[in-house]
Coordinates of C-alpha atoms in Angstrom, one line a residue:
M1031 CA -31.5 11.5 -4.5
A1032 CA -32.5 12.9 -1.2
G1033 CA -32.8 10.2 1.5
G1034 CA -31.0 7.7 -0.7
R1035 CA -34.1 6.7 -2.7
R1036 CA -33.6 5.4 -6.2
A1037 CA -35.4 6.9 -9.2
W1038 CA -38.2 4.6 -10.3
S1039 CA -36.6 4.2 -13.7
D1040 CA -33.4 2.8 -12.0
T1041 CA -35.3 -0.1 -10.4
A1042 CA -38.1 -1.0 -12.8
P1043 CA -37.5 -3.9 -15.2
L1044 CA -37.6 -3.3 -18.9
L1045 CA -41.2 -3.8 -20.0
N1046 CA -42.9 -4.3 -23.4
P1047 CA -46.2 -2.4 -24.1
Q1048 CA -48.4 -5.5 -23.5
Q1049 CA -47.0 -5.8 -20.0
H1050 CA -48.1 -2.3 -19.0
N1051 CA -51.8 -3.3 -18.9
H1052 CA -51.1 -5.7 -16.0
L1053 CA -49.5 -3.2 -13.8
V1054 CA -51.3 -1.0 -11.3
N1055 CA -50.3 2.2 -9.4
L1056 CA -47.6 3.1 -11.9
P1057 CA -46.3 6.7 -11.6
S1058 CA -47.7 9.1 -14.0
S1059 CA -45.6 10.2 -17.0
V1060 CA -45.1 13.6 -15.3
E1061 CA -43.9 11.8 -12.1
M1062 CA -41.6 9.5 -14.1
A1063 CA -40.1 12.5 -16.0
A1064 CA -39.5 14.3 -12.8
S1065 CA -37.9 11.3 -11.2
A1066 CA -35.7 10.6 -14.1
S1067 CA -34.5 14.2 -14.2
V1068 CA -33.0 13.8 -10.7
P1069 CA -30.0 11.5 -11.1
R1070 CA -29.1 9.3 -8.2
R1071 CA -26.0 10.8 -6.6
S1072 CA -22.7 8.9 -6.9
V1073 CA -21.0 8.0 -3.7
F1074 CA -17.9 5.8 -3.9
L1075 CA -16.8 3.8 -0.9
G1076 CA -13.2 2.9 -0.2
V1077 CA -12.1 0.5 2.5
D1078 CA -8.4 0.3 3.6
V1079 CA -7.1 -2.3 6.0
G1080 CA -3.8 -1.2 7.5
T1081 CA -1.7 -2.8 10.1
G1082 CA -3.5 -1.3 13.1
S1083 CA -6.9 -0.4 11.9
A1084 CA -9.6 -0.8 9.2
R1085 CA -10.8 2.4 7.7
A1086 CA -13.7 3.4 5.4
G1087 CA -14.1 6.6 3.4
L1088 CA -16.9 7.9 1.2
F1089 CA -16.2 10.2 -1.7
D1090 CA -18.5 12.2 -4.1
G1091 CA -18.3 12.3 -7.8
N1092 CA -15.5 15.0 -7.6
G1093 CA -13.3 12.8 -5.5
K1094 CA -14.0 14.9 -2.3
L1095 CA -14.1 13.1 1.0
L1096 CA -17.6 13.1 2.6
G1097 CA -16.7 11.3 5.7
C1098 CA -14.5 8.5 7.1
A1099 CA -14.2 6.3 10.1
S1100 CA -11.8 3.7 11.5
S1101 CA -11.9 0.7 13.8
P1102 CA -8.9 -0.9 15.5
L1103 CA -7.5 -4.3 14.7
Q1104 CA -6.2 -7.0 16.9
I1105 CA -2.6 -8.1 16.3
W1106 CA -0.3 -10.7 17.8
K1107 CA 3.5 -10.1 17.8
E1108 CA 5.9 -12.7 19.0
G1109 CA 9.5 -12.2 17.7
D1110 CA 9.5 -12.3 13.9
C1111 CA 5.9 -13.7 13.9
V1112 CA 3.1 -11.1 13.4
E1113 CA -0.4 -12.4 13.0
Q1114 CA -4.0 -11.1 12.7
S1115 CA -7.5 -12.6 12.4
S1116 CA -9.5 -12.3 9.1
T1117 CA -12.7 -12.5 11.2
D1118 CA -11.7 -9.6 13.4
I1119 CA -10.7 -7.7 10.3
W1120 CA -14.1 -8.2 8.7
H1121 CA -15.9 -7.1 11.8
S1122 CA -13.8 -4.0 12.0
I1123 CA -14.5 -3.2 8.4
C1124 CA -18.3 -3.5 9.0
A1125 CA -18.0 -1.2 12.0
A1126 CA -16.0 1.4 10.1
V1127 CA -18.3 1.4 7.0
K1128 CA -21.4 1.9 9.2
S1129 CA -19.7 4.7 11.1
A1130 CA -18.5 6.4 8.0
C1131 CA -22.0 6.3 6.4
S1132 CA -23.5 7.7 9.6
L1133 CA -20.9 10.5 9.8
A1134 CA -21.3 11.4 6.2
N1135 CA -25.1 11.1 6.3
V1136 CA -24.9 8.6 3.4
S1137 CA -27.4 5.7 3.2
G1138 CA -26.5 2.3 1.9
E1139 CA -28.6 3.0 -1.2
D1140 CA -26.3 6.0 -2.0
V1141 CA -23.2 3.9 -2.3
T1142 CA -22.6 3.3 -6.0
G1143 CA -19.4 1.2 -5.9
L1144 CA -17.0 -0.3 -3.4
G1145 CA -13.3 -1.0 -3.6
F1146 CA -10.9 -2.6 -1.1
A1147 CA -7.2 -2.0 -0.3
A1148 CA -5.2 -3.8 2.3
T1149 CA -1.7 -4.6 3.5
C1150 CA 0.0 -7.5 1.5
S1151 CA -0.7 -10.0 4.3
L1152 CA -1.3 -13.7 3.7
V1153 CA -4.8 -15.2 4.5
A1154 CA -5.5 -18.9 5.0
V1155 CA -9.0 -20.4 4.8
D1156 CA -10.5 -23.8 4.4
S1157 CA -13.1 -25.1 1.9
E1158 CA -15.9 -23.5 4.0
G1159 CA -14.1 -20.2 4.1
S1160 CA -13.3 -20.6 7.7
P1161 CA -9.9 -19.5 9.1
V1162 CA -6.9 -21.9 9.3
S1163 CA -4.2 -21.1 11.7
V1164 CA -0.8 -19.9 10.5
S1165 CA 0.5 -19.6 14.0
W1166 CA 2.7 -21.8 16.2
S1167 CA -0.1 -21.4 18.8
N1168 CA -2.5 -23.3 16.5
D1169 CA -5.1 -20.7 17.3
S1170 CA -7.5 -20.8 14.3
R1171 CA -8.3 -17.1 14.8
R1172 CA -4.7 -16.3 13.9
N1173 CA -5.0 -17.1 10.1
V1174 CA -3.4 -13.9 8.7
M1175 CA 0.4 -13.7 8.4
V1176 CA 0.9 -9.9 8.5
W1177 CA 3.1 -8.3 5.8
M1178 CA 5.8 -7.3 8.3
D1179 CA 6.2 -10.9 9.5
H1180 CA 9.8 -11.9 8.9
R1181 CA 9.8 -15.6 10.0
A1182 CA 10.5 -16.8 6.5
V1183 CA 14.0 -15.2 6.0
K1184 CA 15.7 -18.6 5.6
Q1185 CA 13.0 -19.8 3.1
A1186 CA 13.5 -16.6 1.1
E1187 CA 17.2 -17.2 1.0
R1188 CA 16.7 -20.7 -0.3
I1189 CA 14.2 -19.6 -2.9
N1190 CA 16.5 -16.9 -4.1
S1191 CA 19.4 -19.4 -4.5
C1192 CA 17.3 -21.2 -7.1
N1193 CA 17.9 -18.2 -9.5
S1194 CA 14.5 -18.7 -11.2
T1195 CA 13.7 -16.4 -14.1
V1196 CA 10.7 -15.0 -12.1
L1197 CA 13.1 -13.4 -9.7
Q1198 CA 14.2 -10.8 -12.2
Y1199 CA 10.8 -9.3 -11.9
C1200 CA 11.3 -8.9 -8.1
G1201 CA 14.5 -6.9 -8.2
G1202 CA 16.5 -10.1 -8.4
A1203 CA 15.4 -11.6 -5.0
L1204 CA 12.2 -12.3 -3.1
S1205 CA 11.7 -10.6 0.2
P1206 CA 10.5 -12.6 3.3
E1207 CA 7.6 -10.2 3.2
M1208 CA 6.4 -11.8 -0.1
Q1209 CA 4.1 -14.8 -0.2
P1210 CA 6.1 -17.7 -1.6
P1211 CA 8.6 -17.7 1.3
K1212 CA 5.7 -17.5 3.8
L1213 CA 3.9 -20.3 2.1
L1214 CA 7.0 -22.5 2.2
W1215 CA 7.5 -21.7 5.9
V1216 CA 3.9 -22.9 6.6
K1217 CA 4.4 -26.1 4.6
E1218 CA 7.6 -26.9 6.5
N1219 CA 6.4 -26.0 10.0
L1220 CA 2.6 -26.3 10.2
Q1221 CA 1.8 -29.5 8.2
E1222 CA -1.7 -29.8 9.6
S1223 CA -2.6 -26.3 8.6
W1224 CA -1.0 -26.8 5.2
S1225 CA -3.3 -29.8 4.5
M1226 CA -6.4 -27.9 5.6
V1227 CA -6.0 -24.8 3.5
F1228 CA -8.3 -24.6 0.5
R1229 CA -7.4 -21.0 -0.5
W1230 CA -4.3 -18.9 0.1
M1231 CA -5.1 -15.3 -0.6
D1232 CA -3.7 -11.8 -0.3
L1233 CA -5.7 -9.9 2.3
S1234 CA -7.2 -7.4 -0.2
D1235 CA -8.3 -10.3 -2.5
W1236 CA -9.8 -12.1 0.5
L1237 CA -11.8 -9.0 1.3
S1238 CA -13.3 -8.8 -2.2
Y1239 CA -13.9 -12.6 -2.1
R1240 CA -15.6 -12.3 1.4
A1241 CA -17.8 -9.5 0.0
T1242 CA -18.8 -11.1 -3.3
G1243 CA -18.0 -14.8 -3.3
D1244 CA -15.9 -14.3 -6.4
D1245 CA -12.4 -15.8 -6.1
T1246 CA -10.9 -13.7 -9.0
R1247 CA -7.5 -12.2 -7.9
S1248 CA -6.1 -8.8 -8.6
L1249 CA -3.2 -8.4 -11.0
C1250 CA -1.8 -6.0 -8.3
T1251 CA -1.5 -8.7 -5.6
A1252 CA -0.7 -11.6 -7.9
V1253 CA 2.1 -9.8 -9.7
C1254 CA 3.6 -7.9 -6.8
K1255 CA 3.6 -10.6 -4.1
W1256 CA 3.1 -14.0 -5.7
T1257 CA 5.6 -13.9 -8.7
Y1258 CA 2.7 -14.0 -11.2
L1259 CA 3.8 -12.8 -14.6
G1260 CA 1.0 -10.6 -15.8
H1261 CA 2.8 -9.7 -19.0
A1262 CA 2.9 -13.4 -20.0
H1263 CA -0.6 -13.1 -21.4
M1264 CA -0.6 -9.4 -22.3
Q1265 CA -2.5 -10.1 -25.5
Q1266 CA -5.1 -12.1 -23.7
I1267 CA -5.6 -9.3 -21.3
K1268 CA -5.9 -6.7 -24.0
E1269 CA -8.5 -8.8 -25.8
K1270 CA -10.6 -9.2 -22.7
Y1271 CA -9.8 -5.9 -21.0
S1272 CA -12.9 -5.7 -18.9
Q1273 CA -13.2 -9.3 -18.0
D1274 CA -11.4 -11.7 -15.6
M1275 CA -8.9 -14.0 -17.2
E1276 CA -7.7 -17.5 -16.8
A1277 CA -4.5 -17.3 -14.8
C1278 CA -1.8 -18.4 -17.3
G1279 CA 0.9 -16.2 -15.8
W1280 CA 2.0 -18.7 -13.2
D1281 CA 5.5 -20.2 -13.7
D1282 CA 4.8 -23.9 -12.7
D1283 CA 8.5 -24.7 -12.9
F1284 CA 9.2 -22.1 -10.2
W1285 CA 6.7 -23.6 -7.8
E1286 CA 8.0 -27.1 -8.4
E1287 CA 11.6 -26.0 -7.9
I1288 CA 11.0 -24.3 -4.6
G1289 CA 9.1 -27.3 -3.2
L1290 CA 5.5 -25.9 -3.6
G1291 CA 4.5 -27.9 -6.7
D1292 CA 1.2 -28.9 -5.0
L1293 CA 0.0 -25.3 -5.5
V1294 CA -0.1 -25.9 -9.2
D1295 CA -2.8 -28.5 -8.8
G1296 CA -6.3 -27.8 -10.0
H1297 CA -5.2 -25.0 -12.3
H1298 CA -3.7 -23.2 -9.4
A1299 CA -7.0 -23.3 -7.5
K1300 CA -5.4 -22.5 -4.1
I1301 CA -3.5 -19.4 -5.2
G1302 CA -5.7 -18.1 -8.1
R1303 CA -7.3 -19.6 -11.2
S1304 CA -8.3 -16.2 -12.6
V1305 CA -7.0 -12.7 -12.3
A1306 CA -8.2 -9.2 -13.4
F1307 CA -7.2 -5.6 -13.6
P1308 CA -7.7 -3.6 -10.4
G1309 CA -11.2 -2.1 -10.7
H1310 CA -12.8 -5.1 -12.5
A1311 CA -16.4 -5.7 -11.3
L1312 CA -16.5 -9.0 -9.4
G1313 CA -19.4 -11.5 -9.5
S1314 CA -22.8 -10.0 -8.9
G1315 CA -21.6 -7.4 -6.5
L1316 CA -22.2 -7.6 -2.8
T1317 CA -23.8 -10.8 -1.6
P1318 CA -27.0 -10.4 0.5
T1319 CA -25.1 -11.5 3.6
S1320 CA -22.2 -9.2 3.1
A1321 CA -24.5 -6.3 2.2
K1322 CA -26.4 -6.8 5.5
E1323 CA -23.2 -6.9 7.5
L1324 CA -21.9 -3.7 5.9
G1325 CA -25.2 -1.9 6.0
L1326 CA -25.2 -1.6 2.2
V1327 CA -27.3 -2.9 -0.7
A1328 CA -27.0 -6.4 -2.2
G1329 CA -25.6 -6.2 -5.7
T1330 CA -23.6 -3.0 -5.1
P1331 CA -20.6 -3.3 -7.5
V1332 CA -17.4 -4.4 -5.9
A1333 CA -14.0 -4.0 -7.6
S1334 CA -11.0 -6.3 -7.7
S1335 CA -8.6 -4.9 -5.2
L1336 CA -5.3 -3.1 -4.7
I1337 CA -2.5 -3.4 -2.1
D1338 CA -2.8 -0.4 0.2
A1339 CA 0.3 1.3 -1.0
H1340 CA -0.8 0.9 -4.6
A1341 CA -4.2 2.3 -3.8
G1342 CA -2.3 5.3 -2.4
G1343 CA -0.6 5.5 -5.8
V1344 CA -3.9 5.5 -7.6
G1345 CA -5.2 8.1 -5.2
V1346 CA -2.5 10.6 -5.9
M1347 CA -0.6 9.8 -9.2
E1348 CA -2.7 12.3 -11.1
S1349 CA -2.8 14.9 -8.3
V1350 CA -0.7 17.5 -10.1
P1351 CA -1.6 21.2 -10.3
V1352 CA -4.1 22.0 -13.0
S1353 CA -1.6 24.3 -14.8
D1354 CA 0.8 21.3 -15.1
S1355 CA -1.8 18.8 -16.2
E1356 CA -3.3 21.1 -18.8
S1357 CA 0.0 22.3 -20.3
E1358 CA 0.7 21.8 -24.0
D1359 CA 3.4 19.3 -23.4
F1360 CA 1.3 17.1 -21.2
N1361 CA 1.0 13.5 -22.5
E1362 CA 0.7 10.0 -21.2
E1363 CA 4.5 10.0 -20.5
A1364 CA 4.2 12.8 -17.9
I1365 CA 3.0 10.3 -15.3
C1366 CA 6.4 8.5 -15.8
H1367 CA 8.3 11.4 -14.3
R1368 CA 6.5 11.0 -10.9
M1369 CA 7.2 8.9 -7.9
V1370 CA 4.5 8.4 -5.2
L1371 CA 5.6 8.0 -1.6
V1372 CA 3.0 6.2 0.5
C1373 CA 4.3 7.0 4.0
G1374 CA 2.8 5.1 6.8
T1375 CA 4.1 2.3 9.1
S1376 CA 6.4 1.6 6.2
T1377 CA 7.0 3.7 3.1
C1378 CA 6.5 2.5 -0.5
H1379 CA 7.9 4.2 -3.5
M1380 CA 5.8 3.8 -6.7
A1381 CA 6.9 4.8 -10.2
V1382 CA 5.5 3.7 -13.5
C1383 CA 7.0 3.5 -17.0
R1384 CA 6.0 2.5 -20.5
S1385 CA 9.0 0.2 -20.8
K1386 CA 10.1 -2.5 -18.4
L1387 CA 13.1 -1.5 -16.3
F1388 CA 15.0 -4.2 -14.4
I1389 CA 16.5 -2.5 -11.3
P1390 CA 18.6 -4.5 -8.9
G1391 CA 17.2 -4.4 -5.3
V1392 CA 13.9 -2.8 -6.3
W1393 CA 10.7 -4.7 -6.8
G1394 CA 9.4 -5.1 -10.3
P1395 CA 8.9 -4.4 -13.1
F1396 CA 5.3 -5.4 -12.5
W1397 CA 3.0 -5.1 -15.6
S1398 CA -0.3 -3.4 -14.9
A1399 CA 0.0 -3.9 -11.1
M1400 CA -1.1 -0.3 -10.4
V1401 CA -1.8 1.7 -13.6
P1402 CA -3.1 -0.5 -16.4
E1403 CA -0.6 -1.1 -19.2
Y1404 CA 2.3 0.6 -17.4
W1405 CA 5.2 -1.2 -15.8
L1406 CA 5.4 -0.5 -12.1
T1407 CA 8.7 -0.1 -10.1
E1408 CA 8.2 -0.4 -6.4
G1409 CA 10.8 0.6 -3.9
G1410 CA 10.3 0.6 -0.1
Q1411 CA 11.5 1.1 3.4
S1412 CA 10.2 -1.6 5.8
A1413 CA 10.0 0.7 8.8
T1414 CA 9.4 4.5 8.7
G1415 CA 6.4 5.4 10.8
A1416 CA 7.0 2.3 12.9
L1417 CA 10.7 3.4 13.3
L1418 CA 9.8 6.9 14.5
D1419 CA 7.3 5.5 17.0
H1420 CA 10.0 3.1 18.2
I1421 CA 12.6 5.8 18.6
I1422 CA 10.2 8.1 20.5
E1423 CA 8.5 5.6 22.7
N1424 CA 11.8 4.0 23.9
H1425 CA 13.2 7.3 25.1
V1426 CA 13.0 8.2 28.7
A1427 CA 11.6 11.7 27.9
S1428 CA 8.7 10.2 25.9
P1429 CA 6.0 9.9 28.6
Q1430 CA 6.5 13.5 29.8
L1431 CA 6.4 14.8 26.2
A1432 CA 3.2 12.8 25.4
N1433 CA 1.5 14.4 28.4
R1434 CA 2.6 17.9 27.2
A1435 CA 1.3 17.2 23.7
A1436 CA -2.0 15.9 25.0
S1437 CA -2.5 19.0 27.3
Q1438 CA -1.8 21.3 24.3
G1439 CA -4.2 19.3 22.1
I1440 CA -1.5 18.5 19.5
S1441 CA 0.3 15.4 18.3
L1442 CA 3.6 14.3 19.7
F1443 CA 5.2 15.0 16.3
Q1444 CA 3.9 18.6 16.3
L1445 CA 5.3 19.1 19.8
L1446 CA 8.7 17.8 18.7
N1447 CA 8.7 20.0 15.7
K1448 CA 8.0 23.1 17.9
I1449 CA 10.9 22.1 20.2
L1450 CA 13.2 21.9 17.2
E1451 CA 12.1 25.3 16.0
S1452 CA 12.8 26.8 19.4
M1453 CA 16.2 25.1 19.5
M1454 CA 17.1 26.5 16.1
H1455 CA 16.5 30.0 17.3
D1456 CA 18.1 29.6 20.7
L1457 CA 21.2 28.0 19.3
G1458 CA 21.5 30.3 16.3
S1459 CA 21.5 27.4 13.9
P1460 CA 21.5 28.6 10.2
F1461 CA 18.6 26.2 9.4
L1462 CA 16.7 23.4 11.2
A1463 CA 18.5 20.5 9.6
A1464 CA 21.8 21.7 10.9
L1465 CA 20.8 20.8 14.4
T1466 CA 21.8 17.2 13.7
S1467 CA 25.4 17.7 12.6
D1468 CA 26.6 15.4 15.3
I1469 CA 24.0 12.7 15.1
H1470 CA 23.4 10.3 12.2
V1471 CA 20.9 7.5 11.8
L1472 CA 20.8 4.5 9.4
P1473 CA 17.1 3.6 9.5
D1474 CA 17.3 -0.1 8.6
F1475 CA 15.9 -1.3 12.0
H1476 CA 13.8 -3.8 10.1
G1477 CA 16.2 -4.6 7.3
N1478 CA 16.6 -2.9 4.0
R1479 CA 13.9 -3.5 1.4
S1480 CA 15.3 -1.2 -1.3
P1481 CA 17.7 -0.7 -3.0
I1482 CA 20.1 -2.9 -1.1
A1483 CA 17.5 -5.7 -0.5
D1484 CA 19.2 -6.9 2.7
P1485 CA 16.7 -8.2 5.2
K1486 CA 19.7 -8.7 7.7
A1487 CA 20.6 -5.0 7.7
K1488 CA 20.4 -3.4 11.1
G1489 CA 19.8 0.2 12.2
I1490 CA 22.6 2.4 13.5
V1491 CA 22.5 5.6 15.6
C1492 CA 25.8 7.4 15.7
G1493 CA 26.3 10.3 18.1
L1494 CA 24.6 9.4 21.4
T1495 CA 25.3 11.0 24.7
L1496 CA 24.1 10.7 28.3
D1497 CA 21.6 13.5 27.7
T1498 CA 18.1 12.3 28.4
S1499 CA 16.2 15.6 27.9
D1500 CA 13.3 16.3 25.6
K1501 CA 15.6 18.3 23.4
Q1502 CA 17.9 15.3 22.9
L1503 CA 14.8 13.3 21.9
A1504 CA 13.9 16.0 19.5
L1505 CA 17.3 15.8 17.9
L1506 CA 17.2 12.0 17.7
Y1507 CA 13.7 12.3 16.1
L1508 CA 15.0 14.8 13.5
A1509 CA 18.0 12.7 12.7
T1510 CA 15.7 9.7 12.2
V1511 CA 13.5 11.6 9.8
Q1512 CA 16.6 12.6 7.9
G1513 CA 17.8 9.0 7.8
I1514 CA 14.5 8.0 6.3
A1515 CA 14.7 10.8 3.7
Y1516 CA 18.3 9.7 2.8
G1517 CA 17.0 6.2 2.2
T1518 CA 14.4 7.6 -0.2
R1519 CA 17.0 9.7 -1.9
H1520 CA 19.0 6.5 -2.3
I1521 CA 16.0 4.8 -3.9
V1522 CA 15.3 7.7 -6.3
E1523 CA 18.9 8.0 -7.4
H1524 CA 19.1 4.2 -7.9
C1525 CA 15.9 4.2 -10.0
N1526 CA 17.0 7.1 -12.2
A1527 CA 20.4 5.5 -12.7
H1528 CA 18.6 2.5 -14.2
G1529 CA 16.3 4.2 -16.7
H1530 CA 13.7 6.2 -14.8
K1531 CA 13.3 10.0 -15.2
I1532 CA 11.8 10.9 -11.8
D1533 CA 11.8 14.6 -11.1
T1534 CA 8.6 15.1 -9.0
L1535 CA 7.4 13.4 -5.8
L1536 CA 3.8 13.0 -4.6
A1537 CA 3.5 12.1 -0.9
C1538 CA 0.5 10.7 1.0
G1539 CA -0.1 8.7 4.2
G1540 CA 0.1 9.6 7.8
L1541 CA 3.7 10.8 7.8
A1542 CA 2.9 13.1 4.8
K1543 CA 0.9 15.3 7.3
N1544 CA 4.1 16.0 9.2
A1545 CA 5.5 19.3 7.9
V1546 CA 9.1 18.6 9.0
F1547 CA 9.1 15.1 7.5
I1548 CA 8.0 16.5 4.1
Q1549 CA 10.3 19.5 4.1
E1550 CA 13.3 17.4 5.0
H1551 CA 12.4 15.0 2.1
A1552 CA 12.1 17.8 -0.3
D1553 CA 15.5 19.4 0.8
I1554 CA 17.3 16.1 0.9
I1555 CA 16.1 14.7 -2.5
G1556 CA 16.0 18.1 -4.2
Y1557 CA 12.6 17.7 -5.9
P1558 CA 9.3 19.3 -5.2
I1559 CA 6.8 17.3 -3.3
I1560 CA 3.1 17.6 -4.2
L1561 CA 0.5 16.7 -1.5
P1562 CA -3.0 15.7 -2.5
R1563 CA -6.0 17.8 -1.9
E1564 CA -7.7 14.9 0.1
N1565 CA -6.1 13.7 3.3
E1566 CA -7.0 10.1 2.7
P1567 CA -5.6 9.1 -0.7
V1568 CA -5.4 5.4 0.1
L1569 CA -9.1 5.4 0.8
L1570 CA -9.6 7.5 -2.4
G1571 CA -7.6 5.0 -4.4
A1572 CA -9.9 2.2 -3.1
A1573 CA -13.0 4.3 -3.9
I1574 CA -11.7 4.9 -7.4
L1575 CA -11.8 1.2 -7.9
G1576 CA -15.4 1.2 -6.9
A1577 CA -16.1 3.9 -9.4
V1578 CA -14.6 1.9 -12.2
A1579 CA -16.5 -1.3 -11.1
A1580 CA -19.7 0.8 -11.2
K1581 CA -19.0 1.7 -14.8
K1582 CA -18.8 5.4 -14.0
Y1583 CA -15.5 5.5 -15.9
S1584 CA -14.3 3.4 -18.7
N1585 CA -11.0 2.5 -17.0
L1586 CA -8.7 3.3 -14.0
N1587 CA -6.7 5.9 -15.9
E1588 CA -9.7 8.0 -16.7
A1589 CA -11.0 7.7 -13.1
M1590 CA -7.7 8.8 -11.7
K1591 CA -7.6 11.9 -13.8
A1592 CA -11.2 12.8 -12.9
L1593 CA -10.9 12.2 -9.1
N1594 CA -7.3 13.1 -8.2
A1595 CA -6.6 16.7 -7.2
A1596 CA -3.5 18.5 -6.0
G1597 CA -3.1 20.3 -2.7
Q1598 CA 0.0 22.0 -1.4
V1599 CA 3.3 21.9 -3.2
I1600 CA 6.5 21.8 -1.0
H1601 CA 9.6 23.1 -2.7
P1602 CA 13.2 22.2 -1.8
S1603 CA 15.3 24.9 -0.1
E1604 CA 17.2 27.1 -2.6
D1605 CA 19.9 27.7 0.0
P1606 CA 23.2 26.1 -1.3
K1607 CA 24.3 25.6 2.3
V1608 CA 21.3 23.3 2.9
T1609 CA 22.2 21.3 -0.2
K1610 CA 25.9 21.1 0.9
Y1611 CA 24.9 20.0 4.4
H1612 CA 22.6 17.2 3.2
D1613 CA 25.2 16.0 0.6
A1614 CA 27.6 15.6 3.5
K1615 CA 25.2 13.8 5.7
Y1616 CA 24.1 11.5 2.8
H1617 CA 27.7 10.6 2.3
I1618 CA 27.9 9.5 6.0
F1619 CA 24.5 7.7 5.6
R1620 CA 26.0 5.6 2.8
E1621 CA 29.2 5.0 4.8
L1622 CA 27.3 3.6 7.8
Y1623 CA 26.0 0.7 5.8
A1624 CA 29.4 0.0 4.2
Q1625 CA 30.8 -0.1 7.8
Q1626 CA 28.1 -2.5 8.9
L1627 CA 29.1 -4.9 6.1
S1628 CA 32.7 -4.7 7.2
H1629 CA 31.8 -5.3 10.8
R1630 CA 29.6 -8.2 9.8
S1631 CA 32.5 -9.8 7.8
I1632 CA 34.9 -9.3 10.7
M1633 CA 32.6 -11.0 13.1
A1634 CA 31.8 -13.8 10.7
Q1635 CA 35.5 -14.6 10.4
A1636 CA 35.9 -14.5 14.2
L1637 CA 33.1 -17.1 14.6
A1638 CA 34.2 -19.2 11.6

């Protein structure tokens, strides 16, 4: 309603006829009818905590963005250690939510439901909910071990050597970015912190806990990052579909074997005694304290959460053109032919299937971790946006280019794309990609997450010269974009070789707004790429959770179909010369890693 006022019938208790005589100043029947005829508008709030900022977005009942805002986050980086503060994160969220509501002219009373998404970072709190340090510095503010923290490589290697059966649901090996290796590192290195921690939580679960006081964990986080076997109690889940469930998917033998048996105590109280589908309504909604901090209304439904990449998947998985979604052969299997690319600091590759597919080097299969009752396969590249930033910022021409971009009112990526376009015409290149025939990039600067699953992998740039011009930087940037796209092609081919039938890509995230990045991916992989109508699909995915928690839709699948919408479709080049060119560069891409392994072996023998 206008001004965010509720209809009288929405707030009045249910009364029996006798009670009416004791009430005064009741609205007339005409007023009541008029009020009831004007439904309260549905506005869904999504909150996304990324690596560098917390963002909030408000969406209407058609999934259209009404307004969004962001607030920066503090971060500490020291070598492989990357840390944040949950207190700082919460304050940033509150600022972003208030700003978004102001920009969208939405009052707190208008917000119908709230969902959180966040990076898969590890949060430590004590019995009072206060932060516990996970840092060598012993700074209690630094209680979040960020997803990209790689300090636990050795712990991951030891865990993987155990060959536990849970590992087959993680592509055969745990990544140091997952939570068990990080937990083991803390126990072995920060004993005082280990003894103080009352709850270990994924960041998105901590956010919903901070908002509601409900400690129920999401199947998304528990299954994808904690080795929780959601399918172990599939029947229990189906019987109690809309409720939280006792956490019986933990493999106690695994925790004992890796040296973390104390986490089994108290029915797994420190890591999660109950779990729920993403979108499950938690507790009694927002607590009065959290509601005041956020500028919202106490009791507003809050959903169990999603990891940020998975929220992106929920925000775009059904974003297909209407003609496709309404065709006669459309069925529930159509979703299984799609892969979502969530392209930000890193890139996650999300695909679902009705059957469980075990794919070496690719995370999963995870049951109901994103779309209920579908098995999720999750590939990934640990550094994509972060890699492009690194390549550009460490080039001598970068400051000058940044100034030029600012003076023209465009992004640095847009300026580099313009330079490449000019170079193509000036040099008579047959197509843009051909500019990099002499420069090749293996993008594993932060290890290889998929499909090789080698955290020790290193990046390679082949074809450097003494040229320090802006044109040389543009070529290096383009070759890096191509290297990232070849990595995605490797993941897609690997998944299809192990049972998937992916033939369509849906891309979202910051890099998906880069025209060259998307066109190179389409040309290199050979599949069309659909962009969503809304520019903030991770926020939309989080907001969809809130819509489900508010009971506006019966389940997540129904909400996705109602609120997702397609935008532009990018088709691969039909020029056979482009295909031949990329096939050749892809061959070199694969060779670069093989050469790295050979070099690694030679040096290991020399040092033996």
